[in-house]
Amino acid sequence: AQRVTQPEKLLSVFKGAPVELKCNYSYSGSPELFWYVQYSRQRLQLLLRHISRESIKGFTADLNKGETSFHLKKPFAQEEDSAMYYCARPKNSGGSNYKLTFGKGTLLTVNP
Amino acid sequence: GAVVSQHPSRVICKSGTSVKIECRSLDFQATTMFWYRQFPKQSLMLMATSNEGSKATYEQGVEKDKFLINHASLTLSTLTVTSAHPEDSSFYICSARRAGRETQYFGPGTRLLVL
């Protein structure tokens, strides 16, 4: 089964500082990768997918096949970005049910 | 659009009783629903995949007789925790997916406490 690793459980930055949440994945030819976010007392929601290559709420994530990474970045963090962030990918390559496996999550705190 | 609800949001029950949790897709038809379990300060663990009209597929280590899943319609899946014990206390989250789409939409979760 495919895996994702988020090495940092906690990340704390000051408002306006750049932020990078790390995600590494087990090798796969063409991985599908996602970032999900869970704000305090809210449900988990999709932040972005690598396929769409879009920027949501100022966040971007680039797939680096050489490093097998999909780090989430934002140049200037805001207090409202404080949340739990999960990197995810399909559990089995080529699976049709799109079962997801999640990393352990990184709790981002943006201090004023 | 793409709202998923769960009911109840919180339930407390006595050990040995069964608890049913509902997951509904409010504004779309969900051909597939997923049930997750989340322990405090830990990640989501996929328990089972539920396809409308067919038997659920359980992940390794998840007891299918303990966690009964029914997906009787395209908008409703239920998870029944049978003969609940304190170790079943957890946060249960469902998600739903439209046919042909990868994106999963998550419910708000149900917190189960078994005394």
mmCIF file with all atom_site columns, C-alpha atoms in Angstrom:
data_model
loop_
_atom_site.group_PDB
_atom_site.id
_atom_site.type_symbol
_atom_site.label_atom_id
_atom_site.label_alt_id
_atom_site.label_comp_id
_atom_site.label_asym_id
_atom_site.label_entity_id
_atom_site.label_seq_id
_atom_site.pdbx_PDB_ins_code
_atom_site.Cartn_x
_atom_site.Cartn_y
_atom_site.Cartn_z
_atom_site.occupancy
_atom_site.B_iso_or_equiv
_atom_site.pdbx_formal_charge
_atom_site.auth_seq_id
_atom_site.auth_comp_id
_atom_site.auth_asym_id
_atom_site.auth_atom_id
_atom_site.pdbx_PDB_model_num
ATOM 1   C CA . ALA A 1 1   ? 0.000   0.000  0.000   1.00 0.00 ? 1   ALA A CA 1
ATOM 2   C CA . GLN A 1 2   ? 1.042   3.536  -0.664  1.00 0.00 ? 2   GLN A CA 1
ATOM 3   C CA . ARG A 1 3   ? 2.141   5.727  2.209   1.00 0.00 ? 3   ARG A CA 1
ATOM 4   C CA . VAL A 1 4   ? 2.527   9.388  2.999   1.00 0.00 ? 4   VAL A CA 1
ATOM 5   C CA . THR A 1 5   ? 4.749   10.762 5.708   1.00 0.00 ? 5   THR A CA 1
ATOM 6   C CA . GLN A 1 6   ? 4.418   14.067 7.452   1.00 0.00 ? 6   GLN A CA 1
ATOM 7   C CA . PRO A 1 7   ? 7.535   14.406 9.569   1.00 0.00 ? 7   PRO A CA 1
ATOM 8   C CA . GLU A 1 8   ? 6.383   17.365 11.658  1.00 0.00 ? 8   GLU A CA 1
ATOM 9   C CA . LYS A 1 9   ? 3.545   16.996 14.145  1.00 0.00 ? 9   LYS A CA 1
ATOM 10  C CA . LEU A 1 10  ? 3.689   20.660 15.094  1.00 0.00 ? 10  LEU A CA 1
ATOM 11  C CA . LEU A 1 11  ? 4.748   23.766 13.222  1.00 0.00 ? 11  LEU A CA 1
ATOM 12  C CA . SER A 1 12  ? 4.633   27.258 14.624  1.00 0.00 ? 12  SER A CA 1
ATOM 13  C CA . VAL A 1 13  ? 5.324   30.427 12.675  1.00 0.00 ? 13  VAL A CA 1
ATOM 14  C CA . PHE A 1 14  ? 4.654   34.131 13.049  1.00 0.00 ? 14  PHE A CA 1
ATOM 15  C CA . LYS A 1 15  ? 2.120   35.973 10.965  1.00 0.00 ? 15  LYS A CA 1
ATOM 16  C CA . GLY A 1 16  ? 3.619   37.095 7.685   1.00 0.00 ? 16  GLY A CA 1
ATOM 17  C CA . ALA A 1 17  ? 6.355   34.484 7.729   1.00 0.00 ? 17  ALA A CA 1
ATOM 18  C CA . PRO A 1 18  ? 6.664   31.829 5.034   1.00 0.00 ? 18  PRO A CA 1
ATOM 19  C CA . VAL A 1 19  ? 5.403   28.391 5.909   1.00 0.00 ? 19  VAL A CA 1
ATOM 20  C CA . GLU A 1 20  ? 6.169   24.978 4.488   1.00 0.00 ? 20  GLU A CA 1
ATOM 21  C CA . LEU A 1 21  ? 4.428   21.802 5.617   1.00 0.00 ? 21  LEU A CA 1
ATOM 22  C CA . LYS A 1 22  ? 6.305   18.728 4.552   1.00 0.00 ? 22  LYS A CA 1
ATOM 23  C CA . CYS A 1 23  ? 4.894   15.616 2.942   1.00 0.00 ? 23  CYS A CA 1
ATOM 24  C CA . ASN A 1 24  ? 6.807   12.706 1.477   1.00 0.00 ? 24  ASN A CA 1
ATOM 25  C CA . TYR A 1 25  ? 5.291   9.755  -0.290  1.00 0.00 ? 25  TYR A CA 1
ATOM 26  C CA . SER A 1 26  ? 6.326   6.201  -0.985  1.00 0.00 ? 26  SER A CA 1
ATOM 27  C CA . TYR A 1 27  ? 7.544   5.777  -4.521  1.00 0.00 ? 27  TYR A CA 1
ATOM 28  C CA . SER A 1 28  ? 4.974   5.406  -7.229  1.00 0.00 ? 28  SER A CA 1
ATOM 29  C CA . GLY A 1 29  ? 5.225   6.217  -10.924 1.00 0.00 ? 29  GLY A CA 1
ATOM 30  C CA . SER A 1 30  ? 2.422   8.761  -11.073 1.00 0.00 ? 30  SER A CA 1
ATOM 31  C CA . PRO A 1 31  ? 1.063   9.515  -7.650  1.00 0.00 ? 31  PRO A CA 1
ATOM 32  C CA . GLU A 1 32  ? -2.120  11.401 -6.960  1.00 0.00 ? 32  GLU A CA 1
ATOM 33  C CA . LEU A 1 33  ? -1.664  13.603 -3.944  1.00 0.00 ? 33  LEU A CA 1
ATOM 34  C CA . PHE A 1 34  ? -3.909  15.841 -1.936  1.00 0.00 ? 34  PHE A CA 1
ATOM 35  C CA . TRP A 1 35  ? -3.732  18.276 0.932   1.00 0.00 ? 35  TRP A CA 1
ATOM 36  C CA . TYR A 1 36  ? -6.677  18.379 3.318   1.00 0.00 ? 36  TYR A CA 1
ATOM 37  C CA . VAL A 1 37  ? -7.200  20.961 6.068   1.00 0.00 ? 37  VAL A CA 1
ATOM 38  C CA . GLN A 1 38  ? -9.199  20.798 9.268   1.00 0.00 ? 38  GLN A CA 1
ATOM 39  C CA . TYR A 1 39  ? -9.837  24.092 11.022  1.00 0.00 ? 39  TYR A CA 1
ATOM 40  C CA . SER A 1 40  ? -10.732 24.070 14.690  1.00 0.00 ? 40  SER A CA 1
ATOM 41  C CA . ARG A 1 41  ? -14.155 22.496 15.254  1.00 0.00 ? 41  ARG A CA 1
ATOM 42  C CA . GLN A 1 42  ? -14.759 22.135 11.531  1.00 0.00 ? 42  GLN A CA 1
ATOM 43  C CA . ARG A 1 43  ? -14.840 19.196 9.196   1.00 0.00 ? 43  ARG A CA 1
ATOM 44  C CA . LEU A 1 44  ? -12.009 18.021 7.050   1.00 0.00 ? 44  LEU A CA 1
ATOM 45  C CA . GLN A 1 45  ? -11.986 19.713 3.665   1.00 0.00 ? 45  GLN A CA 1
ATOM 46  C CA . LEU A 1 46  ? -9.941  19.447 0.518   1.00 0.00 ? 46  LEU A CA 1
ATOM 47  C CA . LEU A 1 47  ? -7.395  22.220 0.190   1.00 0.00 ? 47  LEU A CA 1
ATOM 48  C CA . LEU A 1 48  ? -5.769  21.309 -3.083  1.00 0.00 ? 48  LEU A CA 1
ATOM 49  C CA . ARG A 1 49  ? -4.872  18.480 -5.437  1.00 0.00 ? 49  ARG A CA 1
ATOM 50  C CA . HIS A 1 50  ? -1.629  18.187 -7.284  1.00 0.00 ? 50  HIS A CA 1
ATOM 51  C CA . ILE A 1 51  ? -3.419  17.456 -10.558 1.00 0.00 ? 51  ILE A CA 1
ATOM 52  C CA . SER A 1 52  ? -5.174  20.806 -10.589 1.00 0.00 ? 52  SER A CA 1
ATOM 53  C CA . ARG A 1 53  ? -1.983  22.784 -9.911  1.00 0.00 ? 53  ARG A CA 1
ATOM 54  C CA . GLU A 1 54  ? -4.064  25.557 -8.424  1.00 0.00 ? 54  GLU A CA 1
ATOM 55  C CA . SER A 1 55  ? -3.489  27.904 -5.543  1.00 0.00 ? 55  SER A CA 1
ATOM 56  C CA . ILE A 1 56  ? -6.062  27.905 -2.766  1.00 0.00 ? 56  ILE A CA 1
ATOM 57  C CA . LYS A 1 57  ? -5.984  30.498 0.001   1.00 0.00 ? 57  LYS A CA 1
ATOM 58  C CA . GLY A 1 58  ? -2.468  31.356 -1.096  1.00 0.00 ? 58  GLY A CA 1
ATOM 59  C CA . PHE A 1 59  ? -1.218  27.794 -0.656  1.00 0.00 ? 59  PHE A CA 1
ATOM 60  C CA . THR A 1 60  ? 0.590   25.894 -3.363  1.00 0.00 ? 60  THR A CA 1
ATOM 61  C CA . ALA A 1 61  ? 2.132   22.449 -3.498  1.00 0.00 ? 61  ALA A CA 1
ATOM 62  C CA . ASP A 1 62  ? 4.520   21.151 -6.103  1.00 0.00 ? 62  ASP A CA 1
ATOM 63  C CA . LEU A 1 63  ? 5.096   17.518 -6.783  1.00 0.00 ? 63  LEU A CA 1
ATOM 64  C CA . ASN A 1 64  ? 8.808   16.706 -6.712  1.00 0.00 ? 64  ASN A CA 1
ATOM 65  C CA . LYS A 1 65  ? 9.245   13.214 -8.080  1.00 0.00 ? 65  LYS A CA 1
ATOM 66  C CA . GLY A 1 66  ? 12.984  13.233 -7.475  1.00 0.00 ? 66  GLY A CA 1
ATOM 67  C CA . GLU A 1 67  ? 12.501  13.843 -3.772  1.00 0.00 ? 67  GLU A CA 1
ATOM 68  C CA . THR A 1 68  ? 9.111   12.072 -3.646  1.00 0.00 ? 68  THR A CA 1
ATOM 69  C CA . SER A 1 69  ? 7.712   15.114 -1.910  1.00 0.00 ? 69  SER A CA 1
ATOM 70  C CA . PHE A 1 70  ? 4.585   17.234 -2.076  1.00 0.00 ? 70  PHE A CA 1
ATOM 71  C CA . HIS A 1 71  ? 5.283   20.024 0.371   1.00 0.00 ? 71  HIS A CA 1
ATOM 72  C CA . LEU A 1 72  ? 2.615   22.641 1.034   1.00 0.00 ? 72  LEU A CA 1
ATOM 73  C CA . LYS A 1 73  ? 3.810   26.233 0.951   1.00 0.00 ? 73  LYS A CA 1
ATOM 74  C CA . LYS A 1 74  ? 2.537   29.702 1.571   1.00 0.00 ? 74  LYS A CA 1
ATOM 75  C CA . PRO A 1 75  ? 4.739   32.782 1.340   1.00 0.00 ? 75  PRO A CA 1
ATOM 76  C CA . PHE A 1 76  ? 2.986   34.827 4.022   1.00 0.00 ? 76  PHE A CA 1
ATOM 77  C CA . ALA A 1 77  ? 1.122   32.947 6.727   1.00 0.00 ? 77  ALA A CA 1
ATOM 78  C CA . GLN A 1 78  ? -2.035  34.380 8.258   1.00 0.00 ? 78  GLN A CA 1
ATOM 79  C CA . GLU A 1 79  ? -3.520  33.668 11.677  1.00 0.00 ? 79  GLU A CA 1
ATOM 80  C CA . GLU A 1 80  ? -6.560  32.105 10.045  1.00 0.00 ? 80  GLU A CA 1
ATOM 81  C CA . ASP A 1 81  ? -4.280  29.488 8.490   1.00 0.00 ? 81  ASP A CA 1
ATOM 82  C CA . SER A 1 82  ? -3.888  27.879 11.906  1.00 0.00 ? 82  SER A CA 1
ATOM 83  C CA . ALA A 1 83  ? -5.282  24.387 11.449  1.00 0.00 ? 83  ALA A CA 1
ATOM 84  C CA . MET A 1 84  ? -4.448  20.721 11.113  1.00 0.00 ? 84  MET A CA 1
ATOM 85  C CA . TYR A 1 85  ? -3.109  19.820 7.681   1.00 0.00 ? 85  TYR A CA 1
ATOM 86  C CA . TYR A 1 86  ? -3.145  16.307 6.256   1.00 0.00 ? 86  TYR A CA 1
ATOM 87  C CA . CYS A 1 87  ? -1.369  15.048 3.191   1.00 0.00 ? 87  CYS A CA 1
ATOM 88  C CA . ALA A 1 88  ? -3.184  12.180 1.485   1.00 0.00 ? 88  ALA A CA 1
ATOM 89  C CA . ARG A 1 89  ? -3.003  9.868  -1.482  1.00 0.00 ? 89  ARG A CA 1
ATOM 90  C CA . PRO A 1 90  ? -4.965  6.908  -2.835  1.00 0.00 ? 90  PRO A CA 1
ATOM 91  C CA . LYS A 1 91  ? -4.429  3.861  -0.687  1.00 0.00 ? 91  LYS A CA 1
ATOM 92  C CA . ASN A 1 92  ? -3.630  1.541  -3.566  1.00 0.00 ? 92  ASN A CA 1
ATOM 93  C CA . SER A 1 93  ? -2.207  2.602  -6.890  1.00 0.00 ? 93  SER A CA 1
ATOM 94  C CA . GLY A 1 94  ? -4.734  2.158  -9.651  1.00 0.00 ? 94  GLY A CA 1
ATOM 95  C CA . GLY A 1 95  ? -7.588  1.677  -7.224  1.00 0.00 ? 95  GLY A CA 1
ATOM 96  C CA . SER A 1 96  ? -10.995 2.622  -8.496  1.00 0.00 ? 96  SER A CA 1
ATOM 97  C CA . ASN A 1 97  ? -12.637 3.345  -5.196  1.00 0.00 ? 97  ASN A CA 1
ATOM 98  C CA . TYR A 1 98  ? -10.276 6.209  -4.407  1.00 0.00 ? 98  TYR A CA 1
ATOM 99  C CA . LYS A 1 99  ? -9.654  5.058  -0.879  1.00 0.00 ? 99  LYS A CA 1
ATOM 100 C CA . LEU A 1 100 ? -7.367  7.545  0.758   1.00 0.00 ? 100 LEU A CA 1
ATOM 101 C CA . THR A 1 101 ? -4.511  7.056  3.134   1.00 0.00 ? 101 THR A CA 1
ATOM 102 C CA . PHE A 1 102 ? -3.649  10.044 5.261   1.00 0.00 ? 102 PHE A CA 1
ATOM 103 C CA . GLY A 1 103 ? -0.455  11.240 6.817   1.00 0.00 ? 103 GLY A CA 1
ATOM 104 C CA . LYS A 1 104 ? -0.444  11.789 10.550  1.00 0.00 ? 104 LYS A CA 1
ATOM 105 C CA . GLY A 1 105 ? -1.032  15.476 10.113  1.00 0.00 ? 105 GLY A CA 1
ATOM 106 C CA . THR A 1 106 ? 0.787   18.661 11.013  1.00 0.00 ? 106 THR A CA 1
ATOM 107 C CA . LEU A 1 107 ? -0.751  21.168 13.376  1.00 0.00 ? 107 LEU A CA 1
ATOM 108 C CA . LEU A 1 108 ? 0.097   24.638 12.115  1.00 0.00 ? 108 LEU A CA 1
ATOM 109 C CA . THR A 1 109 ? -0.079  27.535 14.522  1.00 0.00 ? 109 THR A CA 1
ATOM 110 C CA . VAL A 1 110 ? 0.340   31.037 13.190  1.00 0.00 ? 110 VAL A CA 1
ATOM 111 C CA . ASN A 1 111 ? 1.151   33.451 15.967  1.00 0.00 ? 111 ASN A CA 1
ATOM 112 C CA . PRO A 1 112 ? 0.253   37.143 15.831  1.00 0.00 ? 112 PRO A CA 1
ATOM 113 C CA . GLY B 2 1   ? -22.892 22.060 -2.941  1.00 0.00 ? 1   GLY B CA 1
ATOM 114 C CA . ALA B 2 2   ? -21.468 18.712 -1.830  1.00 0.00 ? 2   ALA B CA 1
ATOM 115 C CA . VAL B 2 3   ? -22.528 18.769 1.798   1.00 0.00 ? 3   VAL B CA 1
ATOM 116 C CA . VAL B 2 4   ? -22.290 15.692 3.971   1.00 0.00 ? 4   VAL B CA 1
ATOM 117 C CA . SER B 2 5   ? -24.029 15.450 7.310   1.00 0.00 ? 5   SER B CA 1
ATOM 118 C CA . GLN B 2 6   ? -23.681 13.014 10.184  1.00 0.00 ? 6   GLN B CA 1
ATOM 119 C CA . HIS B 2 7   ? -26.108 12.199 12.924  1.00 0.00 ? 7   HIS B CA 1
ATOM 120 C CA . PRO B 2 8   ? -25.743 12.221 15.823  1.00 0.00 ? 8   PRO B CA 1
ATOM 121 C CA . SER B 2 9   ? -22.852 14.575 16.365  1.00 0.00 ? 9   SER B CA 1
ATOM 122 C CA . ARG B 2 10  ? -22.220 13.109 19.785  1.00 0.00 ? 10  ARG B CA 1
ATOM 123 C CA . VAL B 2 11  ? -23.442 9.999  21.561  1.00 0.00 ? 11  VAL B CA 1
ATOM 124 C CA . ILE B 2 12  ? -22.830 8.478  24.959  1.00 0.00 ? 12  ILE B CA 1
ATOM 125 C CA . CYS B 2 13  ? -23.879 4.900  25.533  1.00 0.00 ? 13  CYS B CA 1
ATOM 126 C CA . LYS B 2 14  ? -23.463 2.084  27.998  1.00 0.00 ? 14  LYS B CA 1
ATOM 127 C CA . SER B 2 15  ? -21.119 -0.783 27.349  1.00 0.00 ? 15  SER B CA 1
ATOM 128 C CA . GLY B 2 16  ? -22.859 -3.608 25.511  1.00 0.00 ? 16  GLY B CA 1
ATOM 129 C CA . THR B 2 17  ? -25.346 -1.482 23.630  1.00 0.00 ? 17  THR B CA 1
ATOM 130 C CA . SER B 2 18  ? -25.347 -0.810 19.899  1.00 0.00 ? 18  SER B CA 1
ATOM 131 C CA . VAL B 2 19  ? -25.070 2.608  18.342  1.00 0.00 ? 19  VAL B CA 1
ATOM 132 C CA . LYS B 2 20  ? -26.065 3.663  14.848  1.00 0.00 ? 20  LYS B CA 1
ATOM 133 C CA . ILE B 2 21  ? -24.423 6.591  13.087  1.00 0.00 ? 21  ILE B CA 1
ATOM 134 C CA . GLU B 2 22  ? -25.911 8.045  9.920   1.00 0.00 ? 22  GLU B CA 1
ATOM 135 C CA . CYS B 2 23  ? -24.051 9.671  7.078   1.00 0.00 ? 23  CYS B CA 1
ATOM 136 C CA . ARG B 2 24  ? -26.019 11.584 4.462   1.00 0.00 ? 24  ARG B CA 1
ATOM 137 C CA . SER B 2 25  ? -25.058 13.379 1.286   1.00 0.00 ? 25  SER B CA 1
ATOM 138 C CA . LEU B 2 26  ? -27.472 16.301 1.239   1.00 0.00 ? 26  LEU B CA 1
ATOM 139 C CA . ASP B 2 27  ? -27.205 17.664 -2.264  1.00 0.00 ? 27  ASP B CA 1
ATOM 140 C CA . PHE B 2 28  ? -25.597 14.973 -4.368  1.00 0.00 ? 28  PHE B CA 1
ATOM 141 C CA . GLN B 2 29  ? -25.753 11.259 -4.976  1.00 0.00 ? 29  GLN B CA 1
ATOM 142 C CA . ALA B 2 30  ? -22.902 9.408  -3.366  1.00 0.00 ? 30  ALA B CA 1
ATOM 143 C CA . THR B 2 31  ? -22.071 6.139  -5.039  1.00 0.00 ? 31  THR B CA 1
ATOM 144 C CA . THR B 2 32  ? -19.318 5.542  -2.528  1.00 0.00 ? 32  THR B CA 1
ATOM 145 C CA . MET B 2 33  ? -19.084 6.442  1.121   1.00 0.00 ? 33  MET B CA 1
ATOM 146 C CA . PHE B 2 34  ? -16.136 5.886  3.391   1.00 0.00 ? 34  PHE B CA 1
ATOM 147 C CA . TRP B 2 35  ? -15.988 5.448  7.145   1.00 0.00 ? 35  TRP B CA 1
ATOM 148 C CA . TYR B 2 36  ? -12.983 6.590  9.117   1.00 0.00 ? 36  TYR B CA 1
ATOM 149 C CA . ARG B 2 37  ? -11.984 6.469  12.733  1.00 0.00 ? 37  ARG B CA 1
ATOM 150 C CA . GLN B 2 38  ? -9.844  9.126  14.344  1.00 0.00 ? 38  GLN B CA 1
ATOM 151 C CA . PHE B 2 39  ? -8.211  8.747  17.733  1.00 0.00 ? 39  PHE B CA 1
ATOM 152 C CA . PRO B 2 40  ? -7.241  11.870 19.696  1.00 0.00 ? 40  PRO B CA 1
ATOM 153 C CA . LYS B 2 41  ? -4.344  13.692 18.107  1.00 0.00 ? 41  LYS B CA 1
ATOM 154 C CA . GLN B 2 42  ? -3.972  11.009 15.478  1.00 0.00 ? 42  GLN B CA 1
ATOM 155 C CA . SER B 2 43  ? -4.716  10.712 11.813  1.00 0.00 ? 43  SER B CA 1
ATOM 156 C CA . LEU B 2 44  ? -7.806  9.314  10.159  1.00 0.00 ? 44  LEU B CA 1
ATOM 157 C CA . MET B 2 45  ? -7.837  5.579  9.729   1.00 0.00 ? 45  MET B CA 1
ATOM 158 C CA . LEU B 2 46  ? -9.992  4.165  6.970   1.00 0.00 ? 46  LEU B CA 1
ATOM 159 C CA . MET B 2 47  ? -12.308 1.505  8.332   1.00 0.00 ? 47  MET B CA 1
ATOM 160 C CA . ALA B 2 48  ? -14.432 0.552  5.362   1.00 0.00 ? 48  ALA B CA 1
ATOM 161 C CA . THR B 2 49  ? -15.682 1.512  1.930   1.00 0.00 ? 49  THR B CA 1
ATOM 162 C CA . SER B 2 50  ? -19.388 1.421  1.299   1.00 0.00 ? 50  SER B CA 1
ATOM 163 C CA . ASN B 2 51  ? -20.865 1.177  -2.171  1.00 0.00 ? 51  ASN B CA 1
ATOM 164 C CA . GLU B 2 52  ? -24.571 1.712  -2.693  1.00 0.00 ? 52  GLU B CA 1
ATOM 165 C CA . GLY B 2 53  ? -26.402 -1.548 -3.049  1.00 0.00 ? 53  GLY B CA 1
ATOM 166 C CA . SER B 2 54  ? -23.480 -3.816 -2.270  1.00 0.00 ? 54  SER B CA 1
ATOM 167 C CA . LYS B 2 55  ? -21.597 -5.110 0.726   1.00 0.00 ? 55  LYS B CA 1
ATOM 168 C CA . ALA B 2 56  ? -19.050 -2.883 2.362   1.00 0.00 ? 56  ALA B CA 1
ATOM 169 C CA . THR B 2 57  ? -15.358 -3.568 1.966   1.00 0.00 ? 57  THR B CA 1
ATOM 170 C CA . TYR B 2 58  ? -13.506 -3.553 5.254   1.00 0.00 ? 58  TYR B CA 1
ATOM 171 C CA . GLU B 2 59  ? -9.874  -2.670 5.811   1.00 0.00 ? 59  GLU B CA 1
ATOM 172 C CA . GLN B 2 60  ? -7.549  -5.169 7.363   1.00 0.00 ? 60  GLN B CA 1
ATOM 173 C CA . GLY B 2 61  ? -8.031  -5.457 11.085  1.00 0.00 ? 61  GLY B CA 1
ATOM 174 C CA . VAL B 2 62  ? -11.544 -3.986 11.137  1.00 0.00 ? 62  VAL B CA 1
ATOM 175 C CA . GLU B 2 63  ? -14.176 -6.429 12.383  1.00 0.00 ? 63  GLU B CA 1
ATOM 176 C CA . LYS B 2 64  ? -17.108 -6.451 9.990   1.00 0.00 ? 64  LYS B CA 1
ATOM 177 C CA . ASP B 2 65  ? -19.399 -8.035 12.564  1.00 0.00 ? 65  ASP B CA 1
ATOM 178 C CA . LYS B 2 66  ? -18.509 -5.308 15.021  1.00 0.00 ? 66  LYS B CA 1
ATOM 179 C CA . PHE B 2 67  ? -18.935 -2.392 12.652  1.00 0.00 ? 67  PHE B CA 1
ATOM 180 C CA . LEU B 2 68  ? -21.971 -3.024 10.482  1.00 0.00 ? 68  LEU B CA 1
ATOM 181 C CA . ILE B 2 69  ? -22.275 -0.815 7.449   1.00 0.00 ? 69  ILE B CA 1
ATOM 182 C CA . ASN B 2 70  ? -25.342 -0.367 5.307   1.00 0.00 ? 70  ASN B CA 1
ATOM 183 C CA . HIS B 2 71  ? -25.529 1.791  2.181   1.00 0.00 ? 71  HIS B CA 1
ATOM 184 C CA . ALA B 2 72  ? -29.131 1.374  1.191   1.00 0.00 ? 72  ALA B CA 1
ATOM 185 C CA . SER B 2 73  ? -29.497 4.494  -0.931  1.00 0.00 ? 73  SER B CA 1
ATOM 186 C CA . LEU B 2 74  ? -27.368 6.934  -2.873  1.00 0.00 ? 74  LEU B CA 1
ATOM 187 C CA . THR B 2 75  ? -27.637 9.475  -0.083  1.00 0.00 ? 75  THR B CA 1
ATOM 188 C CA . LEU B 2 76  ? -27.424 7.437  3.099   1.00 0.00 ? 76  LEU B CA 1
ATOM 189 C CA . SER B 2 77  ? -24.925 5.116  4.715   1.00 0.00 ? 77  SER B CA 1
ATOM 190 C CA . THR B 2 78  ? -25.111 3.909  8.298   1.00 0.00 ? 78  THR B CA 1
ATOM 191 C CA . LEU B 2 79  ? -22.460 2.570  10.623  1.00 0.00 ? 79  LEU B CA 1
ATOM 192 C CA . THR B 2 80  ? -23.644 0.487  13.549  1.00 0.00 ? 80  THR B CA 1
ATOM 193 C CA . VAL B 2 81  ? -21.212 -0.207 16.344  1.00 0.00 ? 81  VAL B CA 1
ATOM 194 C CA . THR B 2 82  ? -22.533 -3.414 17.840  1.00 0.00 ? 82  THR B CA 1
ATOM 195 C CA . SER B 2 83  ? -22.071 -4.331 21.496  1.00 0.00 ? 83  SER B CA 1
ATOM 196 C CA . ALA B 2 84  ? -19.977 -1.247 22.040  1.00 0.00 ? 84  ALA B CA 1
ATOM 197 C CA . HIS B 2 85  ? -17.156 -1.284 24.556  1.00 0.00 ? 85  HIS B CA 1
ATOM 198 C CA . PRO B 2 86  ? -15.080 1.560  26.001  1.00 0.00 ? 86  PRO B CA 1
ATOM 199 C CA . GLU B 2 87  ? -12.282 0.870  23.531  1.00 0.00 ? 87  GLU B CA 1
ATOM 200 C CA . ASP B 2 88  ? -14.715 1.723  20.726  1.00 0.00 ? 88  ASP B CA 1
ATOM 201 C CA . SER B 2 89  ? -14.879 5.278  22.007  1.00 0.00 ? 89  SER B CA 1
ATOM 202 C CA . SER B 2 90  ? -13.579 7.445  19.209  1.00 0.00 ? 90  SER B CA 1
ATOM 203 C CA . PHE B 2 91  ? -14.396 10.036 16.601  1.00 0.00 ? 91  PHE B CA 1
ATOM 204 C CA . TYR B 2 92  ? -16.078 8.480  13.570  1.00 0.00 ? 92  TYR B CA 1
ATOM 205 C CA . ILE B 2 93  ? -16.029 10.383 10.301  1.00 0.00 ? 93  ILE B CA 1
ATOM 206 C CA . CYS B 2 94  ? -17.697 9.581  7.032   1.00 0.00 ? 94  CYS B CA 1
ATOM 207 C CA . SER B 2 95  ? -17.004 10.916 3.583   1.00 0.00 ? 95  SER B CA 1
ATOM 208 C CA . ALA B 2 96  ? -18.875 10.642 0.323   1.00 0.00 ? 96  ALA B CA 1
ATOM 209 C CA . ARG B 2 97  ? -17.850 10.620 -3.298  1.00 0.00 ? 97  ARG B CA 1
ATOM 210 C CA . ARG B 2 98  ? -19.784 11.237 -6.492  1.00 0.00 ? 98  ARG B CA 1
ATOM 211 C CA . ALA B 2 99  ? -19.642 8.697  -9.265  1.00 0.00 ? 99  ALA B CA 1
ATOM 212 C CA . GLY B 2 100 ? -16.588 9.237  -11.442 1.00 0.00 ? 100 GLY B CA 1
ATOM 213 C CA . ARG B 2 101 ? -15.084 11.898 -9.183  1.00 0.00 ? 101 ARG B CA 1
ATOM 214 C CA . GLU B 2 102 ? -12.090 11.531 -6.894  1.00 0.00 ? 102 GLU B CA 1
ATOM 215 C CA . THR B 2 103 ? -12.892 14.227 -4.383  1.00 0.00 ? 103 THR B CA 1
ATOM 216 C CA . GLN B 2 104 ? -14.267 13.058 -1.072  1.00 0.00 ? 104 GLN B CA 1
ATOM 217 C CA . TYR B 2 105 ? -16.518 15.335 0.933   1.00 0.00 ? 105 TYR B CA 1
ATOM 218 C CA . PHE B 2 106 ? -16.345 14.829 4.658   1.00 0.00 ? 106 PHE B CA 1
ATOM 219 C CA . GLY B 2 107 ? -18.984 14.845 7.324   1.00 0.00 ? 107 GLY B CA 1
ATOM 220 C CA . PRO B 2 108 ? -18.482 16.719 10.585  1.00 0.00 ? 108 PRO B CA 1
ATOM 221 C CA . GLY B 2 109 ? -17.875 13.532 12.540  1.00 0.00 ? 109 GLY B CA 1
ATOM 222 C CA . THR B 2 110 ? -19.582 11.736 15.407  1.00 0.00 ? 110 THR B CA 1
ATOM 223 C CA . ARG B 2 111 ? -17.983 11.468 18.795  1.00 0.00 ? 111 ARG B CA 1
ATOM 224 C CA . LEU B 2 112 ? -18.813 8.202  20.494  1.00 0.00 ? 112 LEU B CA 1
ATOM 225 C CA . LEU B 2 113 ? -18.201 7.679  24.185  1.00 0.00 ? 113 LEU B CA 1
ATOM 226 C CA . VAL B 2 114 ? -18.876 4.238  25.610  1.00 0.00 ? 114 VAL B CA 1
ATOM 227 C CA . LEU B 2 115 ? -19.108 4.075  29.364  1.00 0.00 ? 115 LEU B CA 1
#
